[in-house]
């Protein structure tokens, strides 16, 4: 969670979360409290905005486009919400965005709910919003959705939206990679 989060954004005590094996991690990015777990696609593209002639706003819109395209592949009609970044199916949040930018380089990114256990969102105010619904592609489809297929589709969407090649890397390898103009390095 971002460093500026107030304790009331987490609806149960941190000790209880730790007892449930749900770590609370403070990080440096925009956005608010979120939950990451199995069944979500988490993508943290590392991109030089200056080299790609992008601003932060267009980068965020591009991340939303990627999630919308991925949801559409599975027959889910998702859209932006002018009041809160990410993607929505009616009044239910399907995907979130939390980024940071230092010296024109992006880090952090998006989380798209594919087939994850949504009950863990009950313990937080997702994105700092109270009383919102959270959904997943699988819940909206009413059928099983393969995380591997969703990963394949989101990677295709990244290539289409950013017009780049993608190199998969593990989180521990990020510091060892050199960012260049024609690749987005992401841990999908």
Tab-separated table of C-alpha atoms in Angstrom:
chain	number	residue	atom	x	y	z
A	1	UNK	CA	0.000	0.000	0.000
A	2	UNK	CA	1.185	3.556	-0.607
A	3	UNK	CA	3.000	5.269	2.259
A	4	UNK	CA	0.273	7.927	2.667
A	5	UNK	CA	-2.507	5.470	3.575
A	6	UNK	CA	-4.446	5.960	6.783
A	7	UNK	CA	-5.051	2.983	9.096
A	8	UNK	CA	-8.834	3.162	8.531
A	9	UNK	CA	-8.316	2.174	4.892
A	10	UNK	CA	-7.627	-1.320	6.213
A	11	UNK	CA	-10.781	-2.568	7.909
A	12	UNK	CA	-9.133	-5.162	10.167
A	13	UNK	CA	-5.958	-4.888	12.177
A	14	UNK	CA	-2.611	-5.601	10.594
A	15	UNK	CA	-2.030	-8.368	13.185
A	16	UNK	CA	-5.107	-10.193	11.878
A	17	UNK	CA	-3.888	-9.801	8.311
A	18	UNK	CA	-0.510	-11.204	9.325
A	19	UNK	CA	-2.247	-14.096	11.095
A	20	UNK	CA	-4.078	-14.809	7.835
A	21	UNK	CA	-0.709	-14.759	6.012
A	22	UNK	CA	-1.662	-11.560	4.171
A	23	UNK	CA	1.319	-9.210	4.446
A	24	UNK	CA	0.793	-5.467	4.459
A	25	UNK	CA	3.479	-3.772	2.408
A	26	UNK	CA	3.978	-0.007	2.161
A	27	UNK	CA	5.287	1.091	-1.217
A	28	UNK	CA	6.008	4.261	-3.173
A	29	UNK	CA	3.409	4.662	-5.891
A	30	UNK	CA	0.251	6.522	-6.703
A	31	UNK	CA	-3.134	5.071	-5.929
A	32	UNK	CA	-4.411	3.733	-2.660
A	33	UNK	CA	-4.746	0.445	-0.794
A	34	UNK	CA	-5.051	-2.652	-2.946
A	35	UNK	CA	-4.746	-6.392	-2.645
A	36	UNK	CA	-2.618	-8.647	-4.858
A	37	UNK	CA	-3.059	-12.396	-4.862
A	38	UNK	CA	-3.250	-15.562	-6.927
A	39	UNK	CA	-5.555	-15.267	-9.931
A	40	UNK	CA	-4.678	-11.638	-10.651
A	41	UNK	CA	-2.516	-10.465	-13.495
A	42	UNK	CA	-0.040	-7.975	-12.118
A	43	UNK	CA	1.951	-6.095	-14.746
A	44	UNK	CA	4.622	-3.579	-13.861
A	45	UNK	CA	5.871	-2.195	-17.175
A	46	UNK	CA	9.148	-0.352	-16.979
A	47	UNK	CA	9.101	2.225	-19.724
A	48	UNK	CA	10.939	5.428	-20.472
A	49	UNK	CA	8.079	7.853	-21.118
A	50	UNK	CA	10.349	10.402	-22.749
A	51	UNK	CA	11.717	7.876	-25.257
A	52	UNK	CA	8.159	6.810	-26.082
A	53	UNK	CA	6.910	10.431	-26.311
A	54	UNK	CA	4.295	9.788	-23.635
A	55	UNK	CA	3.056	11.730	-20.660
A	56	UNK	CA	1.790	10.187	-17.441
A	57	UNK	CA	-1.868	10.682	-18.391
A	58	UNK	CA	-1.461	8.925	-21.756
A	59	UNK	CA	0.485	6.130	-20.035
A	60	UNK	CA	-2.383	5.554	-17.568
A	61	UNK	CA	-4.938	5.598	-20.405
A	62	UNK	CA	-2.798	3.040	-22.255
A	63	UNK	CA	-2.772	0.749	-19.195
A	64	UNK	CA	-6.558	1.029	-19.044
A	65	UNK	CA	-6.763	0.222	-22.775
A	66	UNK	CA	-4.694	-2.924	-22.200
A	67	UNK	CA	-7.033	-4.144	-19.470
A	68	UNK	CA	-10.146	-3.270	-21.500
A	69	UNK	CA	-8.825	-5.222	-24.520
A	70	UNK	CA	-8.012	-8.207	-22.317
A	71	UNK	CA	-11.474	-8.213	-20.724
A	72	UNK	CA	-13.114	-7.864	-24.163
A	73	UNK	CA	-11.354	-11.015	-25.363
A	74	UNK	CA	-13.305	-12.931	-22.709
A	75	UNK	CA	-16.586	-11.183	-23.585
A	76	UNK	CA	-16.508	-8.750	-20.659
A	77	UNK	CA	-17.465	-5.159	-21.474
A	78	UNK	CA	-15.329	-2.984	-19.218
A	79	UNK	CA	-14.914	0.784	-19.295
A	80	UNK	CA	-13.084	3.665	-17.689
A	81	UNK	CA	-14.600	5.637	-14.845
A	82	UNK	CA	-13.895	9.373	-14.875
A	83	UNK	CA	-13.893	9.447	-11.055
A	84	UNK	CA	-11.335	6.679	-10.504
A	85	UNK	CA	-8.628	5.233	-12.733
A	86	UNK	CA	-8.731	1.572	-13.625
A	87	UNK	CA	-11.497	-0.323	-15.385
A	88	UNK	CA	-15.031	-1.053	-14.316
A	89	UNK	CA	-17.974	-3.269	-15.211
A	90	UNK	CA	-20.903	-1.029	-14.287
A	91	UNK	CA	-20.182	-0.125	-10.637
A	92	UNK	CA	-17.754	-3.007	-9.992
A	93	UNK	CA	-14.005	-2.493	-10.277
A	94	UNK	CA	-12.275	-5.076	-12.470
A	95	UNK	CA	-8.767	-3.624	-12.767
A	96	UNK	CA	-6.674	-1.119	-10.855
A	97	UNK	CA	-3.746	1.137	-11.647
A	98	UNK	CA	-1.076	2.422	-9.292
A	99	UNK	CA	2.089	3.850	-10.799
A	100	UNK	CA	5.119	5.898	-9.959
A	101	UNK	CA	7.474	7.735	-12.278
A	102	UNK	CA	11.045	8.781	-11.529
A	103	UNK	CA	13.174	10.548	-14.132
A	104	UNK	CA	10.643	9.611	-16.842
A	105	UNK	CA	10.863	5.879	-15.973
A	106	UNK	CA	7.651	4.160	-14.881
A	107	UNK	CA	7.325	1.527	-12.229
A	108	UNK	CA	4.429	-0.312	-10.626
A	109	UNK	CA	1.475	-0.625	-12.980
A	110	UNK	CA	-1.788	-2.550	-13.167
A	111	UNK	CA	-3.670	-5.374	-11.492
A	112	UNK	CA	-6.427	-7.168	-13.418
A	113	UNK	CA	-8.721	-9.546	-11.558
A	114	UNK	CA	-8.988	-12.731	-13.615
A	115	UNK	CA	-10.017	-15.667	-11.412
A	116	UNK	CA	-8.939	-14.552	-7.953
A	117	UNK	CA	-10.664	-14.919	-4.579
A	118	UNK	CA	-12.462	-11.590	-4.263
A	119	UNK	CA	-13.234	-12.004	-0.550
A	120	UNK	CA	-9.834	-10.580	0.418
A	121	UNK	CA	-10.990	-7.178	-0.839
A	122	UNK	CA	-13.515	-7.194	2.038
A	123	UNK	CA	-10.686	-6.349	4.432
A	124	UNK	CA	-9.713	-3.093	2.743
A	125	UNK	CA	-11.255	-0.074	1.094
A	126	UNK	CA	-10.018	-0.929	-2.408
A	127	UNK	CA	-8.351	2.097	-3.974
A	128	UNK	CA	-9.533	4.070	-0.918
A	129	UNK	CA	-13.143	3.751	-2.095
A	130	UNK	CA	-15.837	2.695	0.369
A	131	UNK	CA	-18.785	0.554	-0.602
A	132	UNK	CA	-17.681	-0.388	-4.107
A	133	UNK	CA	-17.964	-3.796	-5.662
A	134	UNK	CA	-14.958	-5.711	-6.936
A	135	UNK	CA	-15.299	-8.215	-9.747
A	136	UNK	CA	-13.211	-10.543	-11.887
A	137	UNK	CA	-13.280	-11.631	-15.503
A	138	UNK	CA	-14.312	-15.116	-14.375
A	139	UNK	CA	-17.181	-13.777	-12.241
A	140	UNK	CA	-18.437	-11.612	-15.101
A	141	UNK	CA	-18.183	-14.491	-17.606
A	142	UNK	CA	-19.786	-17.027	-15.316
A	143	UNK	CA	-17.304	-19.616	-16.583
A	144	UNK	CA	-13.774	-20.740	-15.755
A	145	UNK	CA	-11.060	-18.468	-17.130
A	146	UNK	CA	-7.479	-19.667	-17.475
A	147	UNK	CA	-4.897	-17.335	-15.940
A	148	UNK	CA	-2.429	-18.564	-18.569
A	149	UNK	CA	-4.780	-17.612	-21.407
A	150	UNK	CA	-5.405	-14.233	-19.779
A	151	UNK	CA	-1.624	-13.717	-19.477
A	152	UNK	CA	-1.234	-14.491	-23.197
A	153	UNK	CA	-3.978	-11.996	-24.097
A	154	UNK	CA	-2.690	-9.202	-21.863
A	155	UNK	CA	0.782	-9.575	-23.368
A	156	UNK	CA	-0.746	-9.310	-26.852
A	157	UNK	CA	-2.616	-6.192	-25.691
A	158	UNK	CA	0.628	-4.664	-24.375
A	159	UNK	CA	2.279	-5.245	-27.756
A	160	UNK	CA	-0.663	-3.676	-29.613
A	161	UNK	CA	-1.114	-0.643	-27.366
A	162	UNK	CA	2.574	0.235	-26.922
A	163	UNK	CA	3.812	-1.159	-30.269
A	164	UNK	CA	6.743	-2.890	-28.572
A	165	UNK	CA	8.288	-6.262	-27.962
A	166	UNK	CA	7.899	-7.696	-24.483
A	167	UNK	CA	10.519	-9.469	-22.445
A	168	UNK	CA	9.243	-11.441	-19.467
A	169	UNK	CA	11.364	-11.055	-16.373
A	170	UNK	CA	11.016	-12.111	-12.777
A	171	UNK	CA	10.780	-9.380	-10.133
A	172	UNK	CA	14.271	-10.211	-8.819
A	173	UNK	CA	15.753	-9.611	-12.273
A	174	UNK	CA	14.440	-6.069	-12.767
A	175	UNK	CA	17.514	-4.255	-11.475
A	176	UNK	CA	19.746	-6.342	-13.725
A	177	UNK	CA	17.915	-5.330	-16.906
A	178	UNK	CA	18.750	-2.379	-19.090
A	179	UNK	CA	15.806	-0.406	-20.420
A	180	UNK	CA	15.999	0.335	-24.118
A	181	UNK	CA	13.763	2.066	-26.623
A	182	UNK	CA	12.112	-0.946	-28.232
A	183	UNK	CA	11.168	-3.091	-25.241
A	184	UNK	CA	8.865	-2.907	-22.288
A	185	UNK	CA	10.137	-5.143	-19.553
A	186	UNK	CA	7.348	-6.464	-17.411
A	187	UNK	CA	6.788	-9.054	-14.747
A	188	UNK	CA	3.481	-10.507	-15.933
